[in-house]
Short mmCIF file of C-alpha atoms and ligand atoms in Angstrom, two decimals:
data_model
loop_
_atom_site.label_atom_id
_atom_site.label_comp_id
_atom_site.label_asym_id
_atom_site.label_seq_id
_atom_site.Cartn_x
_atom_site.Cartn_y
_atom_site.Cartn_z
CA MET A 1 122.71 87.65 63.33
CA PRO A 2 123.34 90.73 61.21
CA ARG A 3 126.87 90.73 59.90
CA ASP A 4 127.50 94.41 60.28
CA SER A 5 126.91 94.27 64.02
CA GLY A 6 130.43 92.85 64.02
CA SER A 7 129.41 91.03 67.14
CA ASP A 8 130.77 87.62 66.31
CA GLN A 9 134.09 89.03 65.16
CA PRO A 10 135.97 89.81 68.36
CA GLN A 11 139.01 91.07 66.49
CA LYS A 12 137.13 94.16 65.28
CA ARG A 13 135.50 96.01 68.13
CA GLU A 14 132.13 97.56 67.52
CA HIS A 15 131.69 101.23 68.43
CA TRP A 16 128.63 103.36 69.13
CA ALA A 17 127.25 104.82 65.93
CA SER A 18 126.67 108.25 67.45
CA LYS A 19 127.34 110.33 70.51
CA ALA A 20 123.62 110.56 71.22
CA GLY A 21 123.42 106.78 70.96
CA PHE A 22 126.11 106.34 73.58
CA ILE A 23 124.59 108.90 75.94
CA MET A 24 121.15 107.31 75.64
CA ALA A 25 122.59 103.84 76.26
CA ALA A 26 124.56 104.97 79.31
CA ALA A 27 121.59 106.95 80.61
CA GLY A 28 119.42 103.90 79.90
CA SER A 29 121.74 101.87 82.08
CA ALA A 30 121.63 104.44 84.87
CA VAL A 31 117.90 105.19 84.78
CA GLY A 32 116.19 102.08 86.07
CA LEU A 33 114.24 100.57 88.92
CA GLY A 34 116.74 102.38 91.13
CA ASN A 35 115.33 105.75 90.06
CA VAL A 36 111.62 105.14 89.71
CA TRP A 37 111.06 102.49 92.38
CA LYS A 38 113.89 102.68 94.89
CA PHE A 39 114.79 106.36 95.03
CA PRO A 40 111.29 107.57 95.98
CA TYR A 41 110.82 104.91 98.64
CA MET A 42 114.24 105.56 100.14
CA ALA A 43 113.49 109.28 100.19
CA GLY A 44 110.12 108.48 101.73
CA GLU A 45 111.75 106.46 104.49
CA ASN A 46 114.57 108.92 105.11
CA GLY A 47 112.80 112.23 105.59
CA GLY A 48 112.00 113.23 101.99
CA GLY A 49 113.99 116.39 101.17
CA ALA A 50 116.60 115.46 103.79
CA PHE A 51 117.57 112.38 101.80
CA VAL A 52 117.69 114.39 98.58
CA MET A 53 120.05 116.91 100.17
CA VAL A 54 122.47 114.14 101.17
CA TYR A 55 122.09 112.21 97.91
CA LEU A 56 122.73 115.04 95.44
CA PRO A 57 126.17 116.13 96.71
CA ILE A 58 127.32 112.49 96.76
CA VAL A 59 126.18 112.01 93.16
CA PHE A 60 127.83 115.19 91.91
CA THR A 61 131.19 114.55 93.58
CA ILE A 62 131.92 110.89 94.13
CA GLY A 63 129.33 109.42 91.74
CA ILE A 64 130.21 111.46 88.67
CA SER A 65 133.95 111.05 89.30
CA ILE A 66 133.74 107.28 89.40
CA LEU A 67 131.47 107.17 86.37
CA LEU A 68 134.04 109.20 84.45
CA ALA A 69 136.84 106.98 85.78
CA GLU A 70 135.07 103.89 84.45
CA LEU A 71 134.53 105.44 81.03
CA ILE A 72 138.20 106.45 80.89
CA ILE A 73 139.34 102.92 81.74
CA GLY A 74 137.10 101.36 79.10
CA ARG A 75 137.89 103.83 76.36
CA ALA A 76 141.62 103.66 76.98
CA ALA A 77 141.75 99.86 77.01
CA GLN A 78 138.97 98.98 74.50
CA LYS A 79 138.23 95.79 76.43
CA ASP A 80 135.78 94.18 78.86
CA PRO A 81 136.30 94.99 82.59
CA VAL A 82 138.80 92.18 83.25
CA GLY A 83 140.69 92.74 80.01
CA SER A 84 140.77 96.49 80.59
CA PHE A 85 142.61 96.19 83.89
CA ARG A 86 144.89 93.59 82.33
CA VAL A 87 145.79 95.89 79.43
CA LEU A 88 146.30 98.95 81.58
CA ARG A 89 148.16 97.42 84.45
CA GLY A 90 147.88 93.69 85.05
CA ARG A 91 149.02 92.24 88.42
CA ALA A 92 146.05 91.80 90.78
CA TRP A 93 143.95 94.56 89.22
CA PRO A 94 141.96 92.31 86.84
CA LEU A 95 140.38 90.89 90.01
CA VAL A 96 138.47 94.16 90.29
CA GLY A 97 136.99 93.38 86.89
CA PHE A 98 136.03 89.88 88.04
CA LEU A 99 134.37 91.21 91.16
CA GLY A 100 132.40 93.63 89.00
CA ILE A 101 131.29 91.04 86.48
CA LEU A 102 130.13 88.80 89.30
CA ALA A 103 128.25 91.69 90.92
CA GLY A 104 126.57 92.51 87.61
CA PHE A 105 125.47 88.94 87.14
CA LEU A 106 124.10 88.73 90.69
CA ILE A 107 122.22 92.01 90.29
CA LEU A 108 120.78 90.85 86.98
CA SER A 109 119.39 87.74 88.69
CA PHE A 110 117.19 89.61 91.16
CA TYR A 111 116.70 92.70 89.00
CA SER A 112 114.86 90.62 86.42
CA VAL A 113 112.57 89.26 89.14
CA VAL A 114 111.53 92.75 90.25
CA ALA A 115 111.34 93.81 86.58
CA GLY A 116 108.95 90.89 86.06
CA TRP A 117 106.70 92.32 88.79
CA THR A 118 106.57 95.66 86.94
CA VAL A 119 105.57 93.97 83.68
CA ALA A 120 102.91 91.96 85.51
CA PHE A 121 101.58 95.10 87.16
CA ALA A 122 101.42 96.92 83.84
CA ALA A 123 99.19 94.07 82.64
CA LYS A 124 97.12 94.04 85.84
CA MET A 125 96.61 97.80 85.67
CA ALA A 126 95.66 97.72 82.01
CA THR A 127 93.08 94.99 82.62
CA GLY A 128 91.61 96.72 85.66
CA MET A 129 92.66 94.08 88.18
CA LEU A 130 94.30 96.68 90.40
CA ASN A 131 91.78 99.46 90.36
CA GLY A 132 88.44 97.85 89.72
CA GLN A 133 85.63 97.77 92.27
CA GLY A 134 86.89 96.46 95.60
CA ALA A 135 90.40 95.75 94.31
CA ASP A 136 92.94 95.68 97.11
CA PRO A 137 96.44 96.46 95.75
CA ALA A 138 98.16 95.22 98.91
CA ALA A 139 96.47 91.84 98.60
CA VAL A 140 97.11 91.65 94.84
CA PHE A 141 100.80 92.47 95.31
CA GLY A 142 101.25 90.14 98.26
CA SER A 143 99.61 87.18 96.63
CA PHE A 144 101.33 87.80 93.30
CA ILE A 145 104.93 88.01 94.53
CA SER A 146 104.46 85.10 96.91
CA SER A 147 103.00 82.74 94.33
CA PRO A 148 105.59 80.27 93.05
CA MET A 149 105.04 80.26 89.28
CA GLN A 150 103.57 83.52 88.04
CA PRO A 151 106.41 85.90 88.92
CA LEU A 152 108.88 83.47 87.38
CA LEU A 153 106.98 83.45 84.11
CA TYR A 154 107.13 87.23 83.98
CA ALA A 155 110.83 87.25 84.95
CA CYS A 156 111.47 84.75 82.16
CA GLY A 157 109.56 86.85 79.62
CA PHE A 158 111.49 89.93 80.69
CA MET A 159 114.82 88.12 80.40
CA VAL A 160 113.95 86.92 76.89
CA VAL A 161 113.40 90.51 75.76
CA ALA A 162 116.71 91.62 77.33
CA VAL A 163 118.47 88.71 75.60
CA VAL A 164 116.99 89.69 72.24
CA VAL A 165 118.27 93.26 72.62
CA VAL A 166 121.79 92.19 73.63
CA LEU A 167 121.92 89.62 70.83
CA GLY A 168 121.68 92.53 68.39
CA GLY A 169 125.09 93.78 69.53
CA ILE A 170 126.05 97.37 70.31
CA ARG A 171 124.65 99.40 67.41
CA ARG A 172 121.73 97.35 66.23
CA GLY A 173 120.74 96.04 69.64
CA ILE A 174 121.63 98.17 72.65
CA GLU A 175 122.02 101.55 70.95
CA ARG A 176 118.93 101.28 68.79
CA ALA A 177 116.72 100.11 71.66
CA ASN A 178 117.87 102.95 73.90
CA LEU A 179 117.42 105.59 71.20
CA VAL A 180 113.75 104.67 71.05
CA LEU A 181 113.05 103.75 74.67
CA MET A 182 114.79 106.57 76.55
CA PRO A 183 112.94 109.49 74.89
CA LEU A 184 109.71 107.52 75.38
CA LEU A 185 110.56 107.02 79.05
CA PHE A 186 111.03 110.75 79.60
CA VAL A 187 107.81 111.60 77.79
CA ILE A 188 105.85 109.21 80.03
CA LEU A 189 107.63 110.49 83.13
CA VAL A 190 106.83 114.13 82.35
CA ALA A 191 103.19 113.27 81.61
CA LEU A 192 102.91 111.51 84.96
CA VAL A 193 104.51 114.44 86.80
CA GLY A 194 101.96 116.72 85.13
CA ARG A 195 99.12 114.53 86.35
CA SER A 196 100.47 114.22 89.86
CA LEU A 197 101.29 117.88 90.42
CA THR A 198 97.85 119.04 89.27
CA LEU A 199 95.97 116.87 91.76
CA PRO A 200 94.18 118.82 94.48
CA GLY A 201 96.39 118.67 97.57
CA ALA A 202 99.55 117.93 95.61
CA MET A 203 101.45 120.79 97.21
CA GLU A 204 101.96 118.99 100.50
CA GLY A 205 103.81 116.15 98.80
CA PHE A 206 105.87 118.61 96.80
CA THR A 207 106.86 120.36 100.02
CA PHE A 208 107.79 117.06 101.68
CA PHE A 209 110.09 116.24 98.78
CA VAL A 210 111.86 119.60 98.53
CA THR A 211 112.06 120.68 102.19
CA PRO A 212 114.91 119.08 104.08
CA ASP A 213 114.16 118.03 107.62
CA PHE A 214 117.69 117.64 108.94
CA SER A 215 116.54 116.03 112.15
CA LYS A 216 115.97 112.93 110.01
CA VAL A 217 119.59 112.77 108.79
CA THR A 218 121.66 110.14 110.58
CA GLY A 219 124.71 108.06 109.71
CA ALA A 220 122.38 105.55 108.12
CA THR A 221 121.14 108.23 105.71
CA PHE A 222 124.68 108.59 104.34
CA THR A 223 125.12 104.84 103.93
CA ALA A 224 121.79 104.59 102.15
CA ALA A 225 122.53 107.57 99.92
CA LEU A 226 125.97 106.30 98.93
CA GLY A 227 124.69 102.82 98.05
CA GLN A 228 121.82 104.38 96.15
CA ALA A 229 124.17 106.71 94.24
CA PHE A 230 126.32 103.79 93.07
CA PHE A 231 123.37 101.63 92.15
CA SER A 232 121.56 104.44 90.39
CA LEU A 233 124.56 105.55 88.33
CA SER A 234 125.43 101.92 87.47
CA VAL A 235 128.96 102.35 88.80
CA GLY A 236 131.27 100.08 90.74
CA LEU A 237 130.89 96.95 88.63
CA GLY A 238 132.30 97.79 85.24
CA ALA A 239 129.09 98.34 83.28
CA MET A 240 130.39 101.81 82.40
CA ILE A 241 133.87 100.38 81.67
CA THR A 242 132.17 98.10 79.17
CA TYR A 243 130.07 100.86 77.58
CA GLY A 244 133.18 103.09 77.56
CA SER A 245 135.10 100.42 75.68
CA TYR A 246 132.76 100.93 72.72
CA LEU A 247 133.72 104.64 72.54
CA ASP A 248 136.38 105.93 70.21
CA HIS A 249 138.70 108.78 71.11
CA LYS A 250 136.80 111.53 69.32
CA GLN A 251 134.25 112.30 72.03
CA ASN A 252 134.45 114.71 74.91
CA ILE A 253 133.96 112.13 77.56
CA GLY A 254 133.65 114.59 80.45
CA ARG A 255 130.65 116.24 78.89
CA SER A 256 129.06 112.87 78.11
CA ALA A 257 129.49 111.74 81.71
CA SER A 258 127.84 114.94 82.94
CA SER A 259 124.89 114.39 80.61
CA VAL A 260 124.44 110.85 81.90
CA VAL A 261 124.56 111.90 85.54
CA GLY A 262 122.24 114.83 84.79
CA LEU A 263 119.67 112.60 83.09
CA ASP A 264 119.84 110.04 85.88
CA THR A 265 119.31 112.69 88.55
CA VAL A 266 116.49 114.37 86.65
CA ALA A 267 114.78 110.99 86.27
CA ALA A 268 115.03 110.28 89.99
CA LEU A 269 113.72 113.72 90.93
CA LEU A 270 110.86 113.47 88.43
CA ALA A 271 109.95 110.06 89.84
CA GLY A 272 109.78 111.69 93.28
CA LEU A 273 107.50 114.34 91.77
CA VAL A 274 105.20 111.62 90.49
CA LEU A 275 105.06 109.69 93.74
CA PHE A 276 104.93 112.23 96.56
CA PRO A 277 102.33 114.73 95.34
CA ALA A 278 100.03 111.82 94.47
CA VAL A 279 100.64 110.00 97.73
CA PHE A 280 100.04 113.13 99.84
CA ALA A 281 97.04 114.21 97.78
CA PHE A 282 95.30 111.00 98.81
CA GLY A 283 96.57 111.07 102.36
CA VAL A 284 98.57 107.83 102.35
CA ASP A 285 101.89 107.11 104.04
CA PRO A 286 105.04 108.03 102.04
CA GLY A 287 107.23 105.79 104.20
CA ALA A 288 105.83 102.50 102.96
CA GLY A 289 109.22 101.17 101.83
CA PRO A 290 109.50 98.85 98.82
CA GLY A 291 105.69 98.67 98.56
CA LEU A 292 105.45 102.38 97.78
CA ALA A 293 105.29 101.92 93.99
CA PHE A 294 103.49 98.56 93.99
CA VAL A 295 100.92 99.04 96.74
CA THR A 296 100.61 102.67 97.80
CA LEU A 297 100.64 104.09 94.29
CA PRO A 298 98.08 101.69 92.79
CA SER A 299 95.70 102.57 95.63
CA VAL A 300 96.18 106.21 94.64
CA PHE A 301 95.54 105.46 90.96
CA ALA A 302 92.37 103.62 91.95
CA GLN A 303 90.94 106.87 93.35
CA MET A 304 92.15 109.17 90.59
CA PRO A 305 90.19 110.13 87.46
CA ALA A 306 91.64 108.14 84.50
CA GLY A 307 93.77 106.33 87.07
CA GLN A 308 93.79 103.16 85.03
CA ILE A 309 95.53 104.89 82.13
CA PHE A 310 98.04 106.70 84.32
CA GLY A 311 98.66 103.57 86.37
CA THR A 312 99.33 101.52 83.27
CA LEU A 313 101.67 104.20 81.96
CA PHE A 314 103.53 104.19 85.27
CA PHE A 315 104.23 100.46 85.13
CA VAL A 316 105.13 100.61 81.44
CA LEU A 317 107.61 103.33 82.42
CA LEU A 318 109.10 101.09 85.11
CA SER A 319 109.37 98.19 82.68
CA ILE A 320 111.18 100.27 80.08
CA ALA A 321 113.55 101.66 82.70
CA ALA A 322 114.28 98.14 83.92
CA LEU A 323 114.90 96.77 80.43
CA THR A 324 117.53 99.29 79.40
CA SER A 325 119.32 98.70 82.73
CA ALA A 326 119.15 94.91 82.54
CA VAL A 327 120.75 95.05 79.12
CA SER A 328 123.71 96.90 80.61
CA LEU A 329 124.03 94.34 83.40
CA MET A 330 124.31 91.59 80.82
CA GLU A 331 126.79 93.29 78.50
CA PRO A 332 129.86 93.21 80.83
CA VAL A 333 129.50 89.45 81.27
CA VAL A 334 129.05 89.03 77.52
CA ALA A 335 131.98 91.30 76.69
CA TYR A 336 134.20 89.38 79.12
CA PHE A 337 133.52 86.00 77.56
CA MET A 338 133.80 87.42 74.04
CA ASP A 339 137.03 89.37 74.64
CA GLN A 340 138.83 86.99 76.97
CA HIS A 341 137.58 83.59 75.91
CA GLY A 342 136.65 84.09 72.28
CA PHE A 343 132.99 83.11 72.60
CA GLY A 344 130.52 84.28 69.97
CA ARG A 345 127.94 86.82 71.12
CA THR A 346 124.97 84.55 70.46
CA GLN A 347 126.20 81.67 72.60
CA ILE A 348 127.22 83.75 75.55
CA VAL A 349 124.17 86.04 75.57
CA ILE A 350 121.84 83.06 75.72
CA ALA A 351 123.94 81.31 78.38
CA THR A 352 124.04 84.46 80.52
CA GLY A 353 120.29 84.97 80.23
CA VAL A 354 119.54 81.37 81.20
CA ALA A 355 122.02 81.34 84.10
CA ALA A 356 120.80 84.66 85.52
CA PHE A 357 117.20 83.51 85.26
CA VAL A 358 118.02 80.27 87.11
CA LEU A 359 119.77 82.19 89.87
CA GLY A 360 116.72 84.46 90.03
CA ILE A 361 114.50 81.51 90.98
CA PRO A 362 115.49 81.43 94.67
CA SER A 363 115.14 85.23 94.77
CA SER A 364 111.62 84.99 93.47
CA LEU A 365 110.70 82.11 95.78
CA SER A 366 112.13 83.98 98.76
CA MET A 367 109.06 86.23 98.52
CA GLY A 368 106.77 83.25 99.09
CA ILE A 369 107.32 79.58 99.75
CA TRP A 370 110.97 80.08 100.72
CA SER A 371 110.41 83.14 102.86
CA ASP A 372 111.49 81.24 105.98
CA ALA A 373 114.94 80.52 104.60
CA THR A 374 116.92 83.52 105.85
CA LEU A 375 120.53 84.39 106.46
CA PHE A 376 121.42 87.37 108.70
CA GLY A 377 117.68 87.94 108.92
CA MET A 378 117.34 88.43 105.16
CA GLY A 379 115.67 86.35 102.48
CA PHE A 380 117.61 85.43 99.34
CA LEU A 381 116.57 88.43 97.25
CA ASP A 382 117.21 90.94 100.04
CA LEU A 383 120.53 89.31 100.84
CA ILE A 384 121.83 89.46 97.26
CA ALA A 385 120.55 93.01 96.88
CA PHE A 386 122.31 94.01 100.10
CA VAL A 387 125.61 92.27 99.35
CA THR A 388 125.80 93.72 95.84
CA SER A 389 124.68 97.33 96.31
CA SER A 390 125.90 97.90 99.84
CA ILE A 391 129.19 96.00 99.68
CA MET A 392 130.32 94.92 96.20
CA LEU A 393 129.53 98.16 94.35
CA PRO A 394 131.12 100.48 96.95
CA VAL A 395 134.21 98.22 97.17
CA GLY A 396 134.40 98.11 93.37
CA GLY A 397 133.99 101.89 93.21
CA LEU A 398 136.69 102.38 95.82
CA LEU A 399 139.16 100.24 93.88
CA ILE A 400 138.30 101.90 90.56
CA ALA A 401 138.86 105.33 92.14
CA LEU A 402 142.26 104.22 93.48
CA PHE A 403 143.21 102.68 90.14
CA VAL A 404 142.44 105.73 88.05
CA GLY A 405 143.63 108.19 90.71
CA TRP A 406 146.94 106.56 91.62
CA VAL A 407 147.84 103.92 89.03
CA MET A 408 146.71 105.72 85.88
CA GLY A 409 147.22 109.20 87.38
CA SER A 410 148.59 111.54 84.74
CA ARG A 411 147.62 109.12 81.97
CA ALA A 412 144.00 109.45 83.11
CA ILE A 413 144.26 113.23 82.93
CA ALA A 414 145.76 112.97 79.45
CA GLU A 415 142.90 110.67 78.40
CA LEU A 416 140.37 113.10 79.79
CA LYS A 417 141.96 116.09 78.08
CA GLY A 418 142.43 114.12 74.87
CA ASN A 419 140.08 116.31 72.93
CA GLY A 420 141.15 119.58 74.35
CA ASP A 421 138.41 121.41 76.11
CA THR A 422 138.31 120.08 79.66
CA PRO A 423 139.22 122.96 82.02
CA PRO A 424 142.45 122.03 83.88
CA ALA A 425 140.98 122.99 87.25
CA LEU A 426 138.13 120.54 86.75
CA ALA A 427 140.52 117.78 85.74
CA ARG A 428 142.59 118.40 88.88
CA ALA A 429 139.48 118.40 91.07
CA TRP A 430 138.46 115.10 89.52
CA LEU A 431 141.82 113.51 90.28
CA PHE A 432 141.73 114.86 93.83
CA ILE A 433 138.30 113.31 94.39
CA LEU A 434 139.46 109.97 93.00
CA ARG A 435 142.65 109.95 95.05
CA PHE A 436 141.37 111.16 98.39
CA VAL A 437 137.72 112.09 98.76
CA ALA A 438 136.05 109.04 97.22
CA PRO A 439 138.28 106.41 98.88
CA ALA A 440 138.02 108.07 102.29
CA ALA A 441 134.26 108.56 102.12
CA ILE A 442 133.57 105.06 100.83
CA ALA A 443 135.91 103.42 103.33
CA TRP A 444 134.37 105.38 106.20
CA ILE A 445 130.85 104.41 105.22
CA LEU A 446 131.76 100.75 104.61
CA ILE A 447 133.51 100.41 107.95
CA LYS A 448 130.62 102.03 109.78
CA GLU A 449 128.22 99.67 108.07
CA LEU A 450 130.22 96.59 108.94
CA ILE A 451 130.62 97.43 112.60
CA SER A 452 127.02 98.53 113.09
N1 PFF B 1 121.26 101.85 87.52
C1 PFF B 1 120.23 100.85 87.55
C2 PFF B 1 119.05 101.37 88.31
O1 PFF B 1 119.11 102.49 88.85
O2 PFF B 1 118.05 100.69 88.38
C3 PFF B 1 120.69 99.53 88.11
C4 PFF B 1 122.00 99.07 87.56
C5 PFF B 1 122.17 98.85 86.20
C6 PFF B 1 123.08 98.93 88.40
C7 PFF B 1 123.40 98.49 85.69
C8 PFF B 1 124.30 98.56 87.93
C9 PFF B 1 124.45 98.35 86.57
F1 PFF B 1 125.62 98.01 86.11
#
């Protein structure tokens, strides 16, 4: 354990070494499986451009406001999510932090299972198992995720790497990894977009993705887009409170939040520009759901010149995106036990990794031998994914908006303006969204979801 990471000395809080380091880490948290795997398949299922037209306004009003609110809470309090609410207000508010830490831990458990699939597929692509003569990606995917041991081995390997990064602490672990991995991720993404858009017949997919067909927009589109916005921006559970708590007061936090949201959105749109032109160019169905990246896309790579190389790059991209997000799911739990219970980083990082892996086991098995064990018609993985992103994150986001909007109020504005150059009109709009727009929209969508 390097001494200057400061990580085993809870009395002296570590801070990001640079502004770029913080932005890359926060963008690394936001850009993940949610952008490259989930966003394209949700768009594919919800009318392509129609979904994008609903998603973007939500991200740039509610999403960005709550992201900024989390960063403000963390930076003001300099503590983990529970400690932050305790410092700023106390009473029942720290419960919001608990809810968030629990949500983060639950997400980490299934996230690492899906991340394991992406690592496995990178290996299968590289070794030609997915695009060789007579390879059938649907069969490969189906038999892989339903086998009991293999996916768990990959999930375990993935978790070990995440643990190693978080063990390094903020500067030497999380910041350094993101400063290398995020630029690499964007380079791969742009290369893949280039390949996809220059395929003969790519235009049709491009059109599908950018032309809204409003007849496809229903109430369910809004629910899906809101849940996706929260998940994609990593808000509602305190990951951004935690990252914000490693900021000092020198930075213009509004501009940083905009950069993070911008990078996250660009990554999602670029992922769409990889998937749809390729999928349409080869005449396959864009509405394949979760199998879009794992089944539809490999079948496209199999028919494409140099498909093995591009396919491998695609799954390496997914693995990198997943790693930098998993790290940010672990850090709030780690920060909580370090700040509130005085644990050393090493102990708690290892314990969190092991516990999340163990809880991931039923998620992984729910794709195979335990697929009959369902609750509300969902297997374990689907159930945890639904409860976290469709209920816990929106509820967490709602409470965070109310906290910063009403409890912190003018203090939040003062924190935001701390370094001078935030236009007052923007600051007022932000507070208005936190006080009224975000709570009303989230409550409306949650209620609709629960009664439907
Ligand atoms: N934002 C990540 C993604 O889009 O895949 C998932 C995520 C990471 C959600 C961290 C929440 C979080 F705190």
